[in-house]
Short mmCIF file of C-alpha atoms in Angstrom, two decimals:
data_model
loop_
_atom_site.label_atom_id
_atom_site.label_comp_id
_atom_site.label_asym_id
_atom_site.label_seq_id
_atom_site.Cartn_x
_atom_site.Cartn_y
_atom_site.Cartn_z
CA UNK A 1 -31.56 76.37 -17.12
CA UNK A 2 -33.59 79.33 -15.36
CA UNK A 3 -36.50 79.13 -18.32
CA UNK A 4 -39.90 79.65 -17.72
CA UNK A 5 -41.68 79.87 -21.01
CA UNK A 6 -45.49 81.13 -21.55
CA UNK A 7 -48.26 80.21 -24.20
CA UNK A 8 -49.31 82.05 -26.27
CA UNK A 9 -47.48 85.06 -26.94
CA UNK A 10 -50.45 87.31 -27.91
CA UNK A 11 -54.10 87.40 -27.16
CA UNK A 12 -56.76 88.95 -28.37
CA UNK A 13 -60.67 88.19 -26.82
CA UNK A 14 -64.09 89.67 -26.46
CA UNK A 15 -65.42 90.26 -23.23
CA UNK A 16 -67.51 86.95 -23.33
CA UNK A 17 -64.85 84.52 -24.34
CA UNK A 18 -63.46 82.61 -22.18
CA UNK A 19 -59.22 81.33 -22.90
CA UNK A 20 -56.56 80.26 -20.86
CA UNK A 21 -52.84 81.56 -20.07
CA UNK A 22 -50.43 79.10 -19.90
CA UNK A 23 -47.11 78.76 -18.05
CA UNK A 24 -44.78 76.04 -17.79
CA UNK A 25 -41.08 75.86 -15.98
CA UNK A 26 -38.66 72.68 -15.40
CA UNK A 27 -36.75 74.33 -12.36
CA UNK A 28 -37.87 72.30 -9.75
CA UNK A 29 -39.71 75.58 -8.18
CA UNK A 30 -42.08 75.36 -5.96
CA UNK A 31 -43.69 78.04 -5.97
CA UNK A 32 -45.09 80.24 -8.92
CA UNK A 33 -46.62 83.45 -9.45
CA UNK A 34 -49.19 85.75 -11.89
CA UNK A 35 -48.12 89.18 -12.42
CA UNK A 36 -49.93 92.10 -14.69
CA UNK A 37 -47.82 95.04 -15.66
CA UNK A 38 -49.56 97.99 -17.16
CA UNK A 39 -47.89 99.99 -19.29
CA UNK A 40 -44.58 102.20 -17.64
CA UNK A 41 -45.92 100.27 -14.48
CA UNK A 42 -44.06 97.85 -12.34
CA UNK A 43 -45.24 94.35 -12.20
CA UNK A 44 -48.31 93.48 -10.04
CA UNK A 45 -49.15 90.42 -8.31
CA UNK A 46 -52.22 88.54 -8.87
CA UNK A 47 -51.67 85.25 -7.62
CA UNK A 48 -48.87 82.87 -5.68
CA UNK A 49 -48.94 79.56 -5.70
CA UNK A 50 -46.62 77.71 -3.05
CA UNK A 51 -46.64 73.55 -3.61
CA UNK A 52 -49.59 73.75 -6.23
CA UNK A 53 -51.94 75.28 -3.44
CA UNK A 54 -53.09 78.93 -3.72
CA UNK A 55 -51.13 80.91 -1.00
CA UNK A 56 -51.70 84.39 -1.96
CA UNK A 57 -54.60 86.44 -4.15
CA UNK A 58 -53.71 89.97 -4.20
CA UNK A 59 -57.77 90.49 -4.15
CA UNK A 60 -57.96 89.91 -7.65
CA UNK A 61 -61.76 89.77 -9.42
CA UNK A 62 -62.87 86.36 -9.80
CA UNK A 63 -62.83 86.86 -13.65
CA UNK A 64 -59.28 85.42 -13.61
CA UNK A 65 -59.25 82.16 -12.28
CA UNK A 66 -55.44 80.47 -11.77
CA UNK A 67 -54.92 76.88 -11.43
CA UNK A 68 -51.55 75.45 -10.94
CA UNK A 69 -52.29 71.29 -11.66
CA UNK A 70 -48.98 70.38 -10.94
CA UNK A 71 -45.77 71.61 -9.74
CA UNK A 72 -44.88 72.45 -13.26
CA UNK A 73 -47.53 73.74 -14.69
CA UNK A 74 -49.75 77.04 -13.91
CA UNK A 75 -52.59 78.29 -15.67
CA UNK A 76 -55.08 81.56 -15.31
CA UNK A 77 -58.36 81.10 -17.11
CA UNK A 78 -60.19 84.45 -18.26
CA UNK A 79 -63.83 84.87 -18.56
CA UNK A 80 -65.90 88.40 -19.09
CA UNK A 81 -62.62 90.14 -19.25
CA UNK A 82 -63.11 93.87 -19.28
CA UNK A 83 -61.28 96.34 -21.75
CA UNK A 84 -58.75 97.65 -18.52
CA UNK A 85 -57.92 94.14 -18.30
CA UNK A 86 -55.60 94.33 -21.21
CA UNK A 87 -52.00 94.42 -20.51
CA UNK A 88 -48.80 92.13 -20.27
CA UNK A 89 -49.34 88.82 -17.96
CA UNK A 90 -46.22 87.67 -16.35
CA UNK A 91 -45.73 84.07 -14.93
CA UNK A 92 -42.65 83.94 -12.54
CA UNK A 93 -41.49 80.97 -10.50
CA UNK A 94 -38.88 80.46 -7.22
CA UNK A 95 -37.46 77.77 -5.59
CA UNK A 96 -39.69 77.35 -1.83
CA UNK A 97 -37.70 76.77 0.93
CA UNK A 98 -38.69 76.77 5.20
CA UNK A 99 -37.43 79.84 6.97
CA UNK A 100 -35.93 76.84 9.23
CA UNK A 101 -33.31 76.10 5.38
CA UNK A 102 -31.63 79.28 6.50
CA UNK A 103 -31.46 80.18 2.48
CA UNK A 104 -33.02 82.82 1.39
CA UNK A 105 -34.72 81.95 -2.70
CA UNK A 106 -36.11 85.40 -2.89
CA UNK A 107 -34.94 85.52 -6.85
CA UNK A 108 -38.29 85.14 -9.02
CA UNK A 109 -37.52 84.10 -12.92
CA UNK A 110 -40.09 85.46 -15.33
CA UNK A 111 -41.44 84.31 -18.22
CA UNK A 112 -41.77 86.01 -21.81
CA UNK A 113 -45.15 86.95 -21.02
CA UNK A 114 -48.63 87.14 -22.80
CA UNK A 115 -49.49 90.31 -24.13
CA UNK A 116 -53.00 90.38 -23.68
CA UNK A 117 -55.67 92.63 -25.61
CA UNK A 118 -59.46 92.42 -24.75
CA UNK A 119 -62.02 94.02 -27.27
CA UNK B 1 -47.51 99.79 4.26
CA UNK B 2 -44.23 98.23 2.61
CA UNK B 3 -42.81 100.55 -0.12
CA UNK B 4 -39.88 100.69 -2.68
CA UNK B 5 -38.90 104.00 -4.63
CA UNK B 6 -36.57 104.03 -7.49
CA UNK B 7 -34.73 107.39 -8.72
CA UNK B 8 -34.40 108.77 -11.11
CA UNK B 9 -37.52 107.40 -13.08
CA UNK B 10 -36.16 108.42 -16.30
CA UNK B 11 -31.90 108.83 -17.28
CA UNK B 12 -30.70 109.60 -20.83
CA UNK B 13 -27.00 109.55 -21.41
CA UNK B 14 -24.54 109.11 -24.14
CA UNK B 15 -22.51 105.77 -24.89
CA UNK B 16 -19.72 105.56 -22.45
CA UNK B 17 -21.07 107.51 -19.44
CA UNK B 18 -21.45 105.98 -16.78
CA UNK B 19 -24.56 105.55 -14.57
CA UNK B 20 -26.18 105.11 -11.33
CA UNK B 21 -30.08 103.69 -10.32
CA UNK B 22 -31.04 104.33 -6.66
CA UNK B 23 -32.97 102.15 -5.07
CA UNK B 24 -34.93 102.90 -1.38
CA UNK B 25 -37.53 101.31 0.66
CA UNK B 26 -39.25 101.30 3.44
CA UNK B 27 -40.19 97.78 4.91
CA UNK B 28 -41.65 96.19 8.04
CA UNK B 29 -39.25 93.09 7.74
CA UNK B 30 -36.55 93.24 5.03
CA UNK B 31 -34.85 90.04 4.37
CA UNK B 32 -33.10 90.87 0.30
CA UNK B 33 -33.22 93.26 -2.54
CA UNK B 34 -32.96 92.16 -6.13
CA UNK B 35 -32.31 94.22 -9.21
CA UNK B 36 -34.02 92.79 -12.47
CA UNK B 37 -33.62 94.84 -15.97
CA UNK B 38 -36.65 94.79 -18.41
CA UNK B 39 -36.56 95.29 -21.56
CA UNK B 40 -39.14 94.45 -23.94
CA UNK B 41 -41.07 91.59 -22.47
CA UNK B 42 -39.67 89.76 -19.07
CA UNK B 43 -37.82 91.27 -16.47
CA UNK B 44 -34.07 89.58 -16.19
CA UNK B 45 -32.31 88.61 -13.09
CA UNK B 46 -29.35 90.50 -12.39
CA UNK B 47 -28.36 90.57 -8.56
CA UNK B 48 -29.63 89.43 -5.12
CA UNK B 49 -28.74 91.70 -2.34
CA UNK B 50 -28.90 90.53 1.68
CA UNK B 51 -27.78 90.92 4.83
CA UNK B 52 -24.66 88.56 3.91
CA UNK B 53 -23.77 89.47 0.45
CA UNK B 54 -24.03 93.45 0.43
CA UNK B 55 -21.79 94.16 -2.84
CA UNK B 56 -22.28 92.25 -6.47
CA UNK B 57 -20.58 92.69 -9.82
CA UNK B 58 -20.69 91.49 -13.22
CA UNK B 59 -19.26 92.83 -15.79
CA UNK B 60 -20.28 96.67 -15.91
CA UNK B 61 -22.62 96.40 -13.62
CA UNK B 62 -21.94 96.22 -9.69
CA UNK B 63 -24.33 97.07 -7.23
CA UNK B 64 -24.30 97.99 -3.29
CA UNK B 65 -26.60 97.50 -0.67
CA UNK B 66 -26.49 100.10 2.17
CA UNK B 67 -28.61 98.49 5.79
CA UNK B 68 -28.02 101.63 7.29
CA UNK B 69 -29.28 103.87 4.70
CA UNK B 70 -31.99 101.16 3.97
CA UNK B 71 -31.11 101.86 0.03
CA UNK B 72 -29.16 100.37 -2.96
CA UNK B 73 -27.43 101.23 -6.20
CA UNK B 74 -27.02 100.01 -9.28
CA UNK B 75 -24.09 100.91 -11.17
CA UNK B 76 -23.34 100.84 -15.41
CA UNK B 77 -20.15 102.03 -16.53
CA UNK B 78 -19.16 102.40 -20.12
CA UNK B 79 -22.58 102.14 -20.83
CA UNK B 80 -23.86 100.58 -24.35
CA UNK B 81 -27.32 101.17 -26.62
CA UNK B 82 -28.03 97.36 -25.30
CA UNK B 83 -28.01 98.90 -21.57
CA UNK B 84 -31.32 100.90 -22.64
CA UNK B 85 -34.17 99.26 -20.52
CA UNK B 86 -36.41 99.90 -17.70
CA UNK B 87 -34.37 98.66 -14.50
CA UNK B 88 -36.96 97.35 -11.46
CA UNK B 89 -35.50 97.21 -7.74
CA UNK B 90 -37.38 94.77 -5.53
CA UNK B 91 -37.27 93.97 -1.75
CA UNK B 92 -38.41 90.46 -0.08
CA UNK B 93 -39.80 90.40 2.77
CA UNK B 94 -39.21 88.10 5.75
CA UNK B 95 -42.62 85.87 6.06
CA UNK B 96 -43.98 86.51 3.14
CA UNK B 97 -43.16 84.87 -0.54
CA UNK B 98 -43.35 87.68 -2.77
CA UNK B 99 -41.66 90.80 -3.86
CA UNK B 100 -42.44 94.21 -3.60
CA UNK B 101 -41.29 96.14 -6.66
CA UNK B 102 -40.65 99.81 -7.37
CA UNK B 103 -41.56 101.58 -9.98
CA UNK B 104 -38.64 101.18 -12.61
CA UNK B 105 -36.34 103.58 -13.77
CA UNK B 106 -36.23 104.09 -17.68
CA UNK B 107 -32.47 104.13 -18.76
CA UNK B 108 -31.66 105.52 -22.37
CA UNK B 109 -28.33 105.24 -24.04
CA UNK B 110 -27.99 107.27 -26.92
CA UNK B 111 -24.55 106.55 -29.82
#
């Protein structure tokens, strides 16, 4: 099973609300990742997270917030979302191994994503 | 600055041609390339590419991973309308856990 699924599949949201993304995989990965593709644009990173702790922000405003509460589990919170901040979020997760395991677990599965629209 | 360029960025062909996506980069520390194809929402997993397992295949699609040239390819034949999508190349770097992604070329298979 290489599922990662994401809730919910649309959003819509003023620029004061505040909402959540949700992501949720049963892999056993440890580490998990927020992507936001543009339109005709690659995915781009926002946020890893390797063994629930924050490992990389790809300097990413502080108006997305992620959260990863356990190891299955990831969340971004949005608050005073801007208009350019509307666009496909991605979750992604990987297995997390030591360079010492010799394997390499480059292969990221994706979610469905949230298609995200702020007014 | 790590960087990945796909080519062409756009391909229309008829059912039953056959196709190639090219795939470069320029790394400090490469360590695998992946191929994912996107269609309308999440990019799917196709092939992992290292040092140790240069040339996949599955079905249709096979695709070869060239050290020297520091480039891969991704080849379709007898191509089908479910083929159309936007296919992303990817390397991962040694050190670091994420991928860096190129910018997708849009593949269009006309009956």
């Amino acid at each position: 099973d290489t599922e990662v699924t994401q809730t919910p599949k649309h959003l819509v949201m003023g620029m004061t609300n505040k909402k959540s993304l949700k992501c949720e995989q049963h892999m056993g990965h440890r580490a998990m990742y927020w992507y936001k593709q543009k339109a005709k644009k690659p995915p781009e990173l926002m946020f890893v997270y390797s063994y629930e702790k924050l490992s990389i922000n790809e300097s990413v405003p502080s108006r997305f917030s992620p959260e990863c509460p356990n190891s299955s589990l990831l969340n971004l919170h949005l608050h005073a979302l801007q208009p350019e901040d509307s666009a496909l979020y991605l979750c992604a997760s990987s297995q997390f191994l030591t360079p010492s395991s010799g394997r390499i677990t480059d292969t990221q599965y994706f979610g469905p994503g949230t298609r995200l629209t702020v007014l | 600055e790590d960087k990945v360029v796909q080519s062409p960025l756009s391909l229309v062909v008829h059912e039953g041609d056959t196709v190639t996506l090219n795939c470069s980069y320029e790394v400090t520390n490469f360590r695998s390339l992946l191929w994912y194809k996107q269609e309308k929402k999440a990019p799917t997993f196709l092939f992992m590419l290292t040092s140790s397992g240069i040339e996949k295949k599955s079905g249709r699609l096979s695709s070869i991973l060239d050290k020297k040239e520091l480039s891969s390819i991704l080849n379709i034949t007898a191509t089908q309308t479910g083929d159309s999508a936007i296919y992303l190349c990817a390397v991962g770097i040694q050190g670091a856990q994420k991928l860096v992604f190129g910018q997708g070329t849009r593949l269009t298979i006309n009956p």
